[in-house]
């Protein structure tokens, strides 16, 4: 990519961003209420739902994080991406979509309010806000990594640049603008990943030659020395941990029917595996190439710089931006819906339709600022994604699946489930690893930084255990509260 000047690349990025913003704002110009803003009036068809689900989930961790993990540790690094999350898309369509749609909810916390009460609604909204803000922060880190590698710009500068663009775009485009640009971004993304894949195949002299360099040890789905519980977590985190998320539920609610929502999810999962295997194969084979700067999250951008001609490099950089923009704006809208509808519900209830829309947009801006704060803290993209997939999620999945299909357990059971899971997650992901790091002589500050960056391993099976303790808390309290529920009824 030597012939591609940084000025030309910066110009392309600027034009690309302006076009994306213009498309989103054009289609969002008829938005009149927060329902339009968050679920596009529930009128979207199969094609936009499919590409929107694909583009929303096929983000930075798929292209940057998983390829780097595969290059470093072989196929065991690809369990979450693309396999685990593809399975999760199918599972959500089968077990969650129709039940959530039938009640006309806008957020997951709406279901918790109807099933478990206002306290459970509020706590669930807080947990989901934390998850989505950290997830969005990881996407902003990915943008910074791309611009730092391709343009040589300082990471902090690119973070502020990316956050400003996404906040402005998401504030005014809403879900309909997000979905329309997801269609463009999804097509662009598939083309960009395919272009780099073809370039790497050409570098090896053909697909057979590319595959031939992959060593048997790289094809193991089990990492060396991995325990049974670590292995179980590697699959459970993407499949169960992301089963109930605001971002995917929003797409189901925006579909014009349950049939369309399910069909879109199945097709998105198929695309997810098909396109997602390209970064995996690039990681497996690219590990045997000497490419300057191809380490960690910069693995894929460095490969693009090394092997693509200028014009195709521009297309691939655009594809990376597509992957990240389509994910982060969905995160911000998810946070905004939870804040405005469930956390500020009294203000929302007594506001006019126009004011509700204004609150929704300011909620999106607040979410963007929170994501920027997370990103400025710095962390490895893949580790940050893994952390957000589990914080409190075990309880939300347990309470949602039980609550959707049975009448067992009430407010006390749900709250016990959530609080137990959050405390357990804080203990296993923060407190215990922090103690381990400090016991090895690290000061508190460096130890905390090491824990947040994923450099200190939590206990084996921490997510599986969180699901078990959440389920136990729900069941125990559910049985204890049965006499009180019967008396009150």
Short mmCIF file of C-alpha atoms in Angstrom, two decimals:
data_model
loop_
_atom_site.label_atom_id
_atom_site.label_comp_id
_atom_site.label_asym_id
_atom_site.label_seq_id
_atom_site.Cartn_x
_atom_site.Cartn_y
_atom_site.Cartn_z
CA UNK A 1 0.00 0.00 0.00
CA UNK A 2 3.01 2.25 -0.44
CA UNK A 3 1.41 4.17 -3.33
CA UNK A 4 -1.56 5.17 -1.21
CA UNK A 5 -0.83 8.43 0.53
CA UNK A 6 -2.23 9.09 3.96
CA UNK A 7 -3.93 12.19 2.59
CA UNK A 8 -5.83 10.09 0.05
CA UNK A 9 -6.87 7.61 2.71
CA UNK A 10 -8.00 10.35 5.07
CA UNK A 11 -10.01 11.90 2.23
CA UNK A 12 -11.70 8.58 1.52
CA UNK A 13 -12.58 8.07 5.17
CA UNK A 14 -14.03 11.58 5.37
CA UNK A 15 -16.14 11.06 2.23
CA UNK A 16 -17.25 7.62 3.38
CA UNK A 17 -18.36 8.93 6.76
CA UNK A 18 -20.22 11.88 5.23
CA UNK A 19 -22.08 9.56 2.84
CA UNK A 20 -23.05 7.23 5.70
CA UNK A 21 -24.32 10.14 7.79
CA UNK A 22 -26.25 11.58 4.84
CA UNK A 23 -27.94 8.24 4.09
CA UNK A 24 -28.91 7.70 7.72
CA UNK A 25 -30.28 11.20 8.20
CA UNK A 26 -32.24 11.07 4.94
CA UNK A 27 -34.12 7.92 5.88
CA UNK A 28 -34.61 9.11 9.46
CA UNK A 29 -36.15 12.42 8.48
CA UNK A 30 -39.70 11.12 9.17
CA UNK A 31 -38.94 10.05 12.75
CA UNK A 32 -41.61 11.57 14.99
CA UNK A 33 -41.57 9.49 18.18
CA UNK A 34 -39.20 7.48 20.30
CA UNK A 35 -40.88 4.30 19.03
CA UNK A 36 -39.91 5.29 15.49
CA UNK A 37 -36.48 6.18 16.77
CA UNK A 38 -35.84 2.88 18.59
CA UNK A 39 -37.67 0.18 16.56
CA UNK A 40 -38.37 1.89 13.21
CA UNK A 41 -42.11 1.51 13.65
CA UNK A 42 -41.88 -2.30 13.50
CA UNK A 43 -42.14 -2.37 9.69
CA UNK A 44 -38.83 -3.78 8.43
CA UNK A 45 -38.66 -6.69 5.97
CA UNK A 46 -36.48 -9.77 5.62
CA UNK A 47 -33.57 -8.30 3.65
CA UNK A 48 -32.83 -5.29 5.91
CA UNK A 49 -33.34 -7.39 9.07
CA UNK A 50 -30.88 -10.02 7.81
CA UNK A 51 -28.15 -7.56 6.87
CA UNK A 52 -28.75 -5.43 9.95
CA UNK A 53 -28.39 -8.41 12.30
CA UNK A 54 -25.29 -9.51 10.43
CA UNK A 55 -23.68 -6.07 10.34
CA UNK A 56 -24.54 -5.32 13.98
CA UNK A 57 -22.85 -8.45 15.30
CA UNK A 58 -20.08 -8.74 12.73
CA UNK A 59 -18.02 -6.06 14.42
CA UNK A 60 -14.51 -5.28 15.48
CA UNK A 61 -14.10 -8.44 17.51
CA UNK A 62 -14.93 -10.60 14.48
CA UNK A 63 -12.43 -9.06 12.08
CA UNK A 64 -9.74 -7.72 14.39
CA UNK A 65 -10.04 -9.66 17.63
CA UNK A 66 -10.76 -13.18 16.40
CA UNK A 67 -8.20 -13.12 13.57
CA UNK A 68 -5.53 -12.01 16.04
CA UNK A 69 -6.62 -14.69 18.55
CA UNK A 70 -6.53 -17.36 15.82
CA UNK A 71 -3.11 -16.24 14.59
CA UNK A 72 -1.78 -16.49 18.13
CA UNK A 73 -3.57 -19.58 19.45
CA UNK A 74 -5.02 -21.44 16.47
CA UNK A 75 -8.64 -22.46 15.91
CA UNK A 76 -9.37 -22.44 19.64
CA UNK A 77 -9.46 -18.65 19.31
CA UNK A 78 -12.40 -18.89 16.87
CA UNK A 79 -14.93 -20.57 19.13
CA UNK A 80 -16.73 -17.34 19.94
CA UNK A 81 -16.17 -15.80 16.51
CA UNK A 82 -17.76 -16.91 14.30
CA UNK A 83 -19.19 -20.17 15.67
CA UNK A 84 -20.48 -19.22 19.13
CA UNK A 85 -22.23 -16.01 18.16
CA UNK A 86 -23.78 -17.61 15.07
CA UNK A 87 -25.29 -20.30 17.30
CA UNK A 88 -26.50 -17.57 19.64
CA UNK A 89 -28.35 -15.80 16.79
CA UNK A 90 -30.22 -19.01 15.99
CA UNK A 91 -30.95 -19.73 19.67
CA UNK A 92 -32.31 -16.22 20.27
CA UNK A 93 -34.61 -16.55 17.27
CA UNK A 94 -35.90 -19.90 18.50
CA UNK A 95 -36.32 -19.23 22.22
CA UNK A 96 -36.74 -15.48 22.73
CA UNK A 97 -37.94 -13.63 19.61
CA UNK A 98 -41.62 -14.60 19.39
CA UNK A 99 -42.27 -14.31 23.12
CA UNK A 100 -40.76 -10.82 23.34
CA UNK A 101 -42.54 -9.64 20.17
CA UNK A 102 -45.96 -10.84 21.30
CA UNK A 103 -46.08 -8.28 24.12
CA UNK A 104 -45.00 -5.25 22.08
CA UNK A 105 -42.01 -4.36 24.24
CA UNK A 106 -39.36 -1.84 23.21
CA UNK A 107 -36.65 -3.00 25.63
CA UNK A 108 -35.79 -6.15 27.57
CA UNK A 109 -36.32 -4.16 30.76
CA UNK A 110 -39.97 -3.65 29.69
CA UNK A 111 -40.44 -7.41 30.01
CA UNK A 112 -38.84 -7.39 33.47
CA UNK A 113 -41.23 -4.63 34.55
CA UNK A 114 -44.32 -6.57 33.44
CA UNK A 115 -43.11 -9.92 34.76
CA UNK A 116 -41.13 -8.99 37.86
CA UNK A 117 -41.94 -5.38 38.78
CA UNK A 118 -40.40 -1.91 38.62
CA UNK A 119 -37.39 -2.64 40.83
CA UNK A 120 -36.33 -5.53 38.57
CA UNK A 121 -36.88 -3.31 35.53
CA UNK A 122 -34.54 -0.65 36.90
CA UNK A 123 -31.78 -3.05 37.96
CA UNK A 124 -31.91 -4.91 34.64
CA UNK A 125 -31.69 -1.64 32.72
CA UNK A 126 -28.61 -0.60 34.71
CA UNK A 127 -26.85 -3.91 34.05
CA UNK A 128 -27.63 -3.80 30.32
CA UNK A 129 -26.48 -0.18 30.08
CA UNK A 130 -23.10 -1.11 31.59
CA UNK A 131 -22.73 -4.01 29.15
CA UNK A 132 -23.59 -1.99 26.06
CA UNK A 133 -21.44 1.01 27.02
CA UNK A 134 -18.37 -1.19 27.50
CA UNK A 135 -19.13 -3.00 24.24
CA UNK A 136 -19.35 0.34 22.41
CA UNK A 137 -16.07 1.40 24.02
CA UNK A 138 -14.44 -1.71 22.56
CA UNK A 139 -15.64 -0.72 19.09
CA UNK A 140 -14.18 2.77 19.50
CA UNK A 141 -10.88 1.15 20.46
CA UNK A 142 -11.05 -0.79 17.21
CA UNK A 143 -11.50 2.40 15.19
CA UNK A 144 -8.50 3.90 16.95
CA UNK A 145 -6.44 0.78 16.17
CA UNK A 146 -7.31 0.99 12.46
CA UNK A 147 -6.55 4.70 12.11
CA UNK A 148 -3.38 4.42 14.15
CA UNK A 149 -2.12 1.59 11.92
CA UNK A 150 -3.16 2.99 8.55
CA UNK A 151 -2.73 6.73 9.10
CA UNK A 152 -0.23 6.90 11.94
CA UNK A 153 -2.53 9.17 13.92
CA UNK A 154 -2.33 9.26 17.73
CA UNK A 155 -4.76 6.85 19.37
CA UNK A 156 -6.35 9.45 21.66
CA UNK A 157 -7.05 11.79 18.75
CA UNK A 158 -8.74 9.03 16.75
CA UNK A 159 -10.88 8.04 19.74
CA UNK A 160 -12.31 11.54 20.04
CA UNK A 161 -12.76 11.74 16.28
CA UNK A 162 -14.60 8.40 16.11
CA UNK A 163 -16.75 9.13 19.16
CA UNK A 164 -17.82 12.50 17.77
CA UNK A 165 -18.86 11.00 14.45
CA UNK A 166 -20.79 8.10 15.95
CA UNK A 167 -22.55 10.23 18.56
CA UNK A 168 -23.73 12.76 15.96
CA UNK A 169 -24.81 10.07 13.51
CA UNK A 170 -26.62 7.90 16.06
CA UNK A 171 -28.36 10.83 17.74
CA UNK A 172 -30.25 11.86 14.65
CA UNK A 173 -30.48 8.71 12.52
CA UNK A 174 -32.15 6.38 15.01
CA UNK A 175 -32.80 2.73 14.20
CA UNK A 176 -34.21 3.27 10.71
CA UNK A 177 -31.10 5.20 9.69
CA UNK A 178 -28.99 2.58 11.43
CA UNK A 179 -30.65 -0.30 9.56
CA UNK A 180 -30.49 1.39 6.16
CA UNK A 181 -26.80 2.07 6.56
CA UNK A 182 -26.39 -1.48 7.93
CA UNK A 183 -27.54 -2.72 4.53
CA UNK A 184 -24.89 -0.64 2.79
CA UNK A 185 -22.28 -1.44 5.42
CA UNK A 186 -23.10 -5.16 5.36
CA UNK A 187 -22.58 -5.39 1.61
CA UNK A 188 -19.45 -3.26 1.83
CA UNK A 189 -18.16 -5.39 4.68
CA UNK A 190 -18.65 -8.67 2.86
CA UNK A 191 -16.87 -7.26 -0.19
CA UNK A 192 -13.97 -5.90 1.84
CA UNK A 193 -13.35 -9.11 3.76
CA UNK A 194 -13.57 -11.13 0.54
CA UNK A 195 -11.03 -8.83 -1.15
CA UNK A 196 -8.47 -9.28 1.62
CA UNK A 197 -9.09 -13.02 1.69
CA UNK A 198 -8.46 -13.28 -2.06
CA UNK A 199 -5.29 -11.18 -1.69
CA UNK A 200 -3.92 -13.50 1.01
CA UNK A 201 -4.80 -16.56 -1.10
CA UNK A 202 -2.94 -14.97 -4.01
CA UNK A 203 0.05 -14.28 -1.76
CA UNK A 204 0.31 -18.02 -1.04
CA UNK A 205 -0.16 -18.95 -4.68
CA UNK A 206 -3.62 -20.46 -4.35
CA UNK A 207 -6.14 -21.71 -1.79
CA UNK A 208 -4.59 -25.18 -1.57
CA UNK A 209 -1.16 -23.70 -0.87
CA UNK A 210 -2.68 -21.38 1.72
CA UNK A 211 -4.38 -24.23 3.56
CA UNK A 212 -1.27 -26.43 3.33
CA UNK A 213 0.75 -24.13 5.60
CA UNK A 214 -1.75 -24.56 8.44
CA UNK A 215 -0.28 -26.92 11.00
CA UNK A 216 -2.34 -29.64 12.75
CA UNK A 217 -1.77 -28.03 16.15
CA UNK A 218 -3.50 -24.88 14.88
CA UNK A 219 -6.72 -26.80 14.16
CA UNK A 220 -7.36 -27.85 17.74
CA UNK A 221 -10.49 -26.39 19.27
CA UNK A 222 -8.98 -26.94 22.71
CA UNK A 223 -6.13 -24.68 23.79
CA UNK A 224 -3.05 -26.33 25.38
CA UNK A 225 -3.53 -26.87 29.11
CA UNK A 226 -7.16 -25.76 28.98
CA UNK A 227 -9.37 -27.09 31.74
CA UNK A 228 -12.84 -28.53 31.23
CA UNK A 229 -14.48 -25.48 32.78
CA UNK A 230 -12.44 -23.06 30.67
CA UNK A 231 -13.46 -25.05 27.60
CA UNK A 232 -17.12 -24.90 28.62
CA UNK A 233 -16.88 -21.15 29.21
CA UNK A 234 -15.36 -20.63 25.76
CA UNK A 235 -18.64 -21.84 24.26
CA UNK A 236 -21.08 -20.71 26.94
CA UNK A 237 -20.02 -17.05 26.94
CA UNK A 238 -20.95 -16.33 23.30
CA UNK A 239 -23.88 -18.74 23.09
CA UNK A 240 -25.58 -18.10 26.45
CA UNK A 241 -24.00 -14.81 27.49
CA UNK A 242 -25.36 -12.94 24.46
CA UNK A 243 -28.68 -14.78 24.23
CA UNK A 244 -30.64 -11.83 25.62
CA UNK A 245 -29.21 -8.50 24.47
CA UNK A 246 -30.98 -5.24 23.69
CA UNK A 247 -29.22 -4.84 20.33
CA UNK A 248 -30.56 -8.07 18.81
CA UNK A 249 -33.99 -7.82 20.45
CA UNK A 250 -34.41 -4.38 18.91
CA UNK A 251 -34.03 -5.90 15.44
CA UNK A 252 -36.64 -8.56 16.22
CA UNK A 253 -39.05 -5.86 17.38
CA UNK A 254 -38.37 -3.77 14.28
CA UNK A 255 -39.29 -6.66 11.93
CA UNK A 256 -42.80 -6.56 10.51
CA UNK A 257 -43.57 -10.09 11.74
CA UNK A 258 -42.16 -12.87 13.90
CA UNK A 259 -41.60 -14.97 10.79
CA UNK A 260 -39.48 -12.22 9.24
CA UNK A 261 -37.53 -11.77 12.48
CA UNK A 262 -36.70 -15.48 12.74
CA UNK A 263 -35.87 -15.90 9.05
CA UNK A 264 -33.60 -12.86 9.21
CA UNK A 265 -31.77 -14.28 12.24
CA UNK A 266 -31.22 -17.66 10.57
CA UNK A 267 -29.89 -16.02 7.40
CA UNK A 268 -27.68 -13.65 9.41
CA UNK A 269 -26.20 -16.65 11.27
CA UNK A 270 -25.44 -18.36 7.95
CA UNK A 271 -23.71 -15.21 6.65
CA UNK A 272 -21.91 -14.84 9.96
CA UNK A 273 -20.25 -18.24 9.68
CA UNK A 274 -19.56 -17.95 5.95
CA UNK A 275 -17.98 -14.50 6.06
CA UNK A 276 -16.52 -15.02 9.53
CA UNK A 277 -14.46 -18.00 8.38
CA UNK A 278 -12.43 -15.71 6.12
CA UNK A 279 -10.72 -13.82 8.98
CA UNK A 280 -10.24 -17.21 10.69
CA UNK A 281 -8.43 -18.67 7.66
CA UNK A 282 -6.42 -15.47 7.30
CA UNK A 283 -5.37 -15.82 10.94
CA UNK A 284 -4.44 -19.48 10.60
CA UNK A 285 -2.36 -19.03 7.45
CA UNK A 286 -1.17 -15.48 8.08
CA UNK A 287 0.56 -16.61 11.26
CA UNK A 288 3.21 -18.15 8.97
CA UNK A 289 3.91 -14.88 7.12
CA UNK A 290 6.38 -12.22 8.17
CA UNK A 291 4.26 -9.08 8.04
CA UNK A 292 5.48 -5.89 9.76
CA UNK A 293 3.18 -4.84 12.60
CA UNK A 294 0.94 -7.93 12.32
CA UNK A 295 0.49 -8.47 16.05
CA UNK A 296 -2.49 -8.30 18.36
CA UNK A 297 -5.44 -6.22 17.20
CA UNK A 298 -3.34 -4.73 14.38
CA UNK A 299 -2.99 -8.14 12.68
CA UNK A 300 -5.67 -7.63 10.00
CA UNK A 301 -4.93 -3.93 9.25
CA UNK A 302 -1.24 -4.80 8.84
CA UNK A 303 -2.14 -7.60 6.41
CA UNK A 304 -4.21 -5.17 4.36
CA UNK A 305 -1.39 -2.64 4.24
CA UNK A 306 1.07 -5.31 3.15
CA UNK A 307 -0.90 -7.17 0.47
CA UNK A 308 -3.56 -4.92 -1.02
CA UNK A 309 -3.06 -2.39 -3.84
CA UNK A 310 -4.11 1.18 -3.02
CA UNK A 311 -7.66 1.10 -4.37
CA UNK A 312 -8.52 -2.23 -2.75
CA UNK A 313 -6.87 -1.15 0.49
CA UNK A 314 -9.26 1.78 0.55
CA UNK A 315 -12.20 -0.58 0.09
CA UNK A 316 -11.01 -2.79 2.94
CA UNK A 317 -10.49 0.13 5.31
CA UNK A 318 -14.03 1.17 4.46
CA UNK A 319 -15.21 -2.33 5.26
CA UNK A 320 -13.58 -2.20 8.69
CA UNK A 321 -15.29 1.10 9.35
CA UNK A 322 -18.56 -0.46 8.23
CA UNK A 323 -18.18 -3.31 10.70
CA UNK A 324 -17.47 -0.99 13.59
CA UNK A 325 -19.94 1.79 12.83
CA UNK A 326 -22.82 -0.64 12.40
CA UNK A 327 -22.06 -2.17 15.80
CA UNK A 328 -21.35 0.88 17.88
CA UNK A 329 -24.39 2.90 16.81
CA UNK A 330 -26.60 -0.07 17.74
CA UNK A 331 -24.95 -0.15 21.17
CA UNK A 332 -25.61 3.54 21.70
CA UNK A 333 -29.27 3.23 20.67
CA UNK A 334 -29.67 0.27 23.03
CA UNK A 335 -28.30 2.29 25.94
CA UNK A 336 -30.44 5.28 25.02
CA UNK A 337 -33.65 3.21 24.96
CA UNK A 338 -32.92 1.73 28.38
CA UNK A 339 -32.08 5.12 29.87
CA UNK A 340 -35.02 7.07 28.48
CA UNK A 341 -37.74 4.40 28.76
CA UNK A 342 -36.74 2.38 31.83
CA UNK A 343 -34.39 4.49 33.96
CA UNK A 344 -35.98 7.91 33.37
CA UNK A 345 -39.42 6.38 33.00
CA UNK A 346 -41.26 9.00 35.09
CA UNK A 347 -39.86 11.80 32.95
CA UNK A 348 -40.61 9.75 29.83
CA UNK A 349 -44.21 9.04 30.87
CA UNK A 350 -45.17 12.67 31.44
CA UNK A 351 -43.36 14.06 28.40
CA UNK A 352 -44.87 14.90 25.04
CA UNK A 353 -44.03 12.78 21.99
CA UNK A 354 -41.63 15.45 20.76
CA UNK A 355 -39.92 15.71 24.13
CA UNK A 356 -39.61 11.92 24.39
CA UNK A 357 -37.74 11.96 21.08
CA UNK A 358 -35.44 14.70 22.38
CA UNK A 359 -34.74 12.69 25.55
CA UNK A 360 -33.97 9.65 23.40
CA UNK A 361 -31.42 11.59 21.37
CA UNK A 362 -29.73 13.03 24.43
CA UNK A 363 -29.63 9.53 25.89
CA UNK A 364 -27.72 8.42 22.81
CA UNK A 365 -25.22 11.24 23.28
CA UNK A 366 -24.76 10.27 26.93
CA UNK A 367 -24.11 6.67 25.89
CA UNK A 368 -21.47 7.85 23.41
CA UNK A 369 -19.66 9.85 26.06
CA UNK A 370 -19.69 6.81 28.35
CA UNK A 371 -18.26 4.61 25.60
CA UNK A 372 -15.52 7.16 24.98
CA UNK A 373 -14.62 7.14 28.68
CA UNK A 374 -14.35 3.34 28.60
CA UNK A 375 -12.19 3.43 25.46
CA UNK A 376 -9.86 6.03 26.93
CA UNK A 377 -9.18 3.56 29.75
CA UNK A 378 -7.67 1.22 27.15
CA UNK A 379 -7.83 -2.54 26.93
CA UNK A 380 -7.41 -5.38 24.50
CA UNK A 381 -10.48 -5.53 22.22
CA UNK A 382 -11.09 -9.25 22.53
CA UNK A 383 -10.75 -9.25 26.33
CA UNK A 384 -13.02 -6.24 26.68
CA UNK A 385 -15.70 -7.94 24.57
CA UNK A 386 -15.43 -11.13 26.64
CA UNK A 387 -15.86 -9.17 29.88
CA UNK A 388 -19.02 -7.40 28.71
CA UNK A 389 -20.55 -10.67 27.52
CA UNK A 390 -20.76 -12.02 31.05
CA UNK A 391 -21.32 -9.15 33.49
CA UNK A 392 -24.76 -9.83 34.95
CA UNK A 393 -25.80 -11.69 31.82
CA UNK A 394 -26.14 -15.06 33.50
CA UNK A 395 -28.95 -13.71 35.65
CA UNK A 396 -30.69 -11.86 32.83
CA UNK A 397 -30.72 -14.99 30.68
CA UNK A 398 -31.99 -17.17 33.56
CA UNK A 399 -34.75 -14.77 34.60
CA UNK A 400 -35.80 -14.09 30.99
CA UNK A 401 -36.04 -17.72 29.90
CA UNK A 402 -37.88 -18.82 33.04
CA UNK A 403 -40.12 -15.77 33.08
CA UNK A 404 -41.10 -16.05 29.41
CA UNK A 405 -42.23 -19.66 29.72
CA UNK A 406 -43.44 -20.15 33.29
CA UNK A 407 -45.12 -18.29 36.14
CA UNK A 408 -42.64 -19.68 38.65
CA UNK A 409 -40.81 -17.00 40.60
CA UNK A 410 -41.68 -13.37 41.15
CA UNK A 411 -39.95 -10.08 41.89
CA UNK A 412 -37.92 -11.42 44.80
CA UNK A 413 -36.63 -14.36 42.76
CA UNK A 414 -35.59 -12.15 39.86
CA UNK A 415 -33.87 -9.60 42.09
CA UNK A 416 -32.06 -12.30 44.05
CA UNK A 417 -30.93 -13.82 40.76
CA UNK A 418 -29.59 -10.51 39.38
CA UNK A 419 -27.89 -9.30 42.57
CA UNK A 420 -26.27 -12.69 43.15
CA UNK A 421 -24.91 -12.78 39.61
CA UNK A 422 -23.56 -9.22 39.72
CA UNK A 423 -21.80 -9.81 43.05
CA UNK A 424 -20.40 -13.11 41.79
CA UNK A 425 -19.15 -11.49 38.56
CA UNK A 426 -17.50 -8.64 40.44
CA UNK A 427 -15.80 -11.14 42.74
CA UNK A 428 -14.54 -13.48 40.01
CA UNK A 429 -13.70 -10.90 37.35
CA UNK A 430 -12.35 -8.06 39.49
CA UNK A 431 -11.78 -8.71 43.20
CA UNK A 432 -10.14 -12.16 43.12
CA UNK A 433 -7.90 -11.43 40.07
CA UNK A 434 -6.92 -8.13 41.71
CA UNK A 435 -5.91 -9.97 44.88
CA UNK A 436 -3.91 -12.47 42.82
CA UNK A 437 -2.04 -9.68 41.05
CA UNK A 438 -1.30 -7.81 44.28
CA UNK A 439 -0.17 -11.02 45.99
CA UNK A 440 2.55 -11.23 43.32
CA UNK A 441 3.93 -7.84 44.38
CA UNK A 442 2.02 -5.46 42.09
CA UNK A 443 0.77 -2.15 43.45
CA UNK A 444 -2.98 -1.51 43.38
CA UNK A 445 -2.94 0.78 40.32
CA UNK A 446 -0.86 -1.47 38.04
CA UNK A 447 -2.73 -4.52 39.31
CA UNK A 448 -6.10 -2.96 38.47
CA UNK A 449 -4.85 -2.02 34.99
CA UNK A 450 -3.62 -5.57 34.43
CA UNK A 451 -6.98 -7.03 35.49
CA UNK A 452 -8.99 -4.69 33.25
CA UNK A 453 -6.71 -5.48 30.31
CA UNK A 454 -7.26 -9.21 30.75
CA UNK A 455 -3.66 -9.90 31.76
CA UNK A 456 -4.75 -11.63 34.98
CA UNK A 457 -6.83 -14.76 34.40
CA UNK A 458 -10.09 -15.17 36.34
CA UNK A 459 -11.09 -18.52 37.81
CA UNK A 460 -11.82 -21.35 35.39
CA UNK A 461 -15.48 -21.59 34.46
CA UNK A 462 -16.42 -18.19 35.87
CA UNK A 463 -19.36 -17.72 33.50
CA UNK A 464 -20.76 -21.22 33.91
CA UNK A 465 -20.59 -20.75 37.66
CA UNK A 466 -22.38 -17.40 37.37
CA UNK A 467 -25.26 -19.05 35.52
CA UNK A 468 -25.43 -21.83 38.12
CA UNK A 469 -25.47 -19.46 41.11
CA UNK A 470 -28.03 -17.24 39.37
CA UNK A 471 -30.30 -20.18 38.69
CA UNK A 472 -29.88 -21.42 42.26
CA UNK A 473 -30.75 -17.99 43.68
CA UNK A 474 -33.83 -17.74 41.45
CA UNK A 475 -35.11 -21.22 42.29
CA UNK A 476 -34.50 -20.99 46.05
CA UNK A 477 -36.10 -17.58 46.46
CA UNK A 478 -38.84 -18.56 44.00
CA UNK A 479 -39.89 -21.44 46.25
CA UNK A 480 -39.63 -19.27 49.38
CA UNK A 481 -41.84 -16.53 47.98
CA UNK A 482 -44.60 -18.85 46.67
CA UNK A 483 -46.73 -18.68 49.84
CA UNK A 484 -46.56 -14.88 49.84
CA UNK A 485 -47.51 -14.67 46.15
CA UNK A 486 -50.50 -16.98 46.69
CA UNK A 487 -51.61 -14.93 49.69
CA UNK A 488 -51.38 -11.65 47.78
CA UNK A 489 -53.36 -13.07 44.86
#
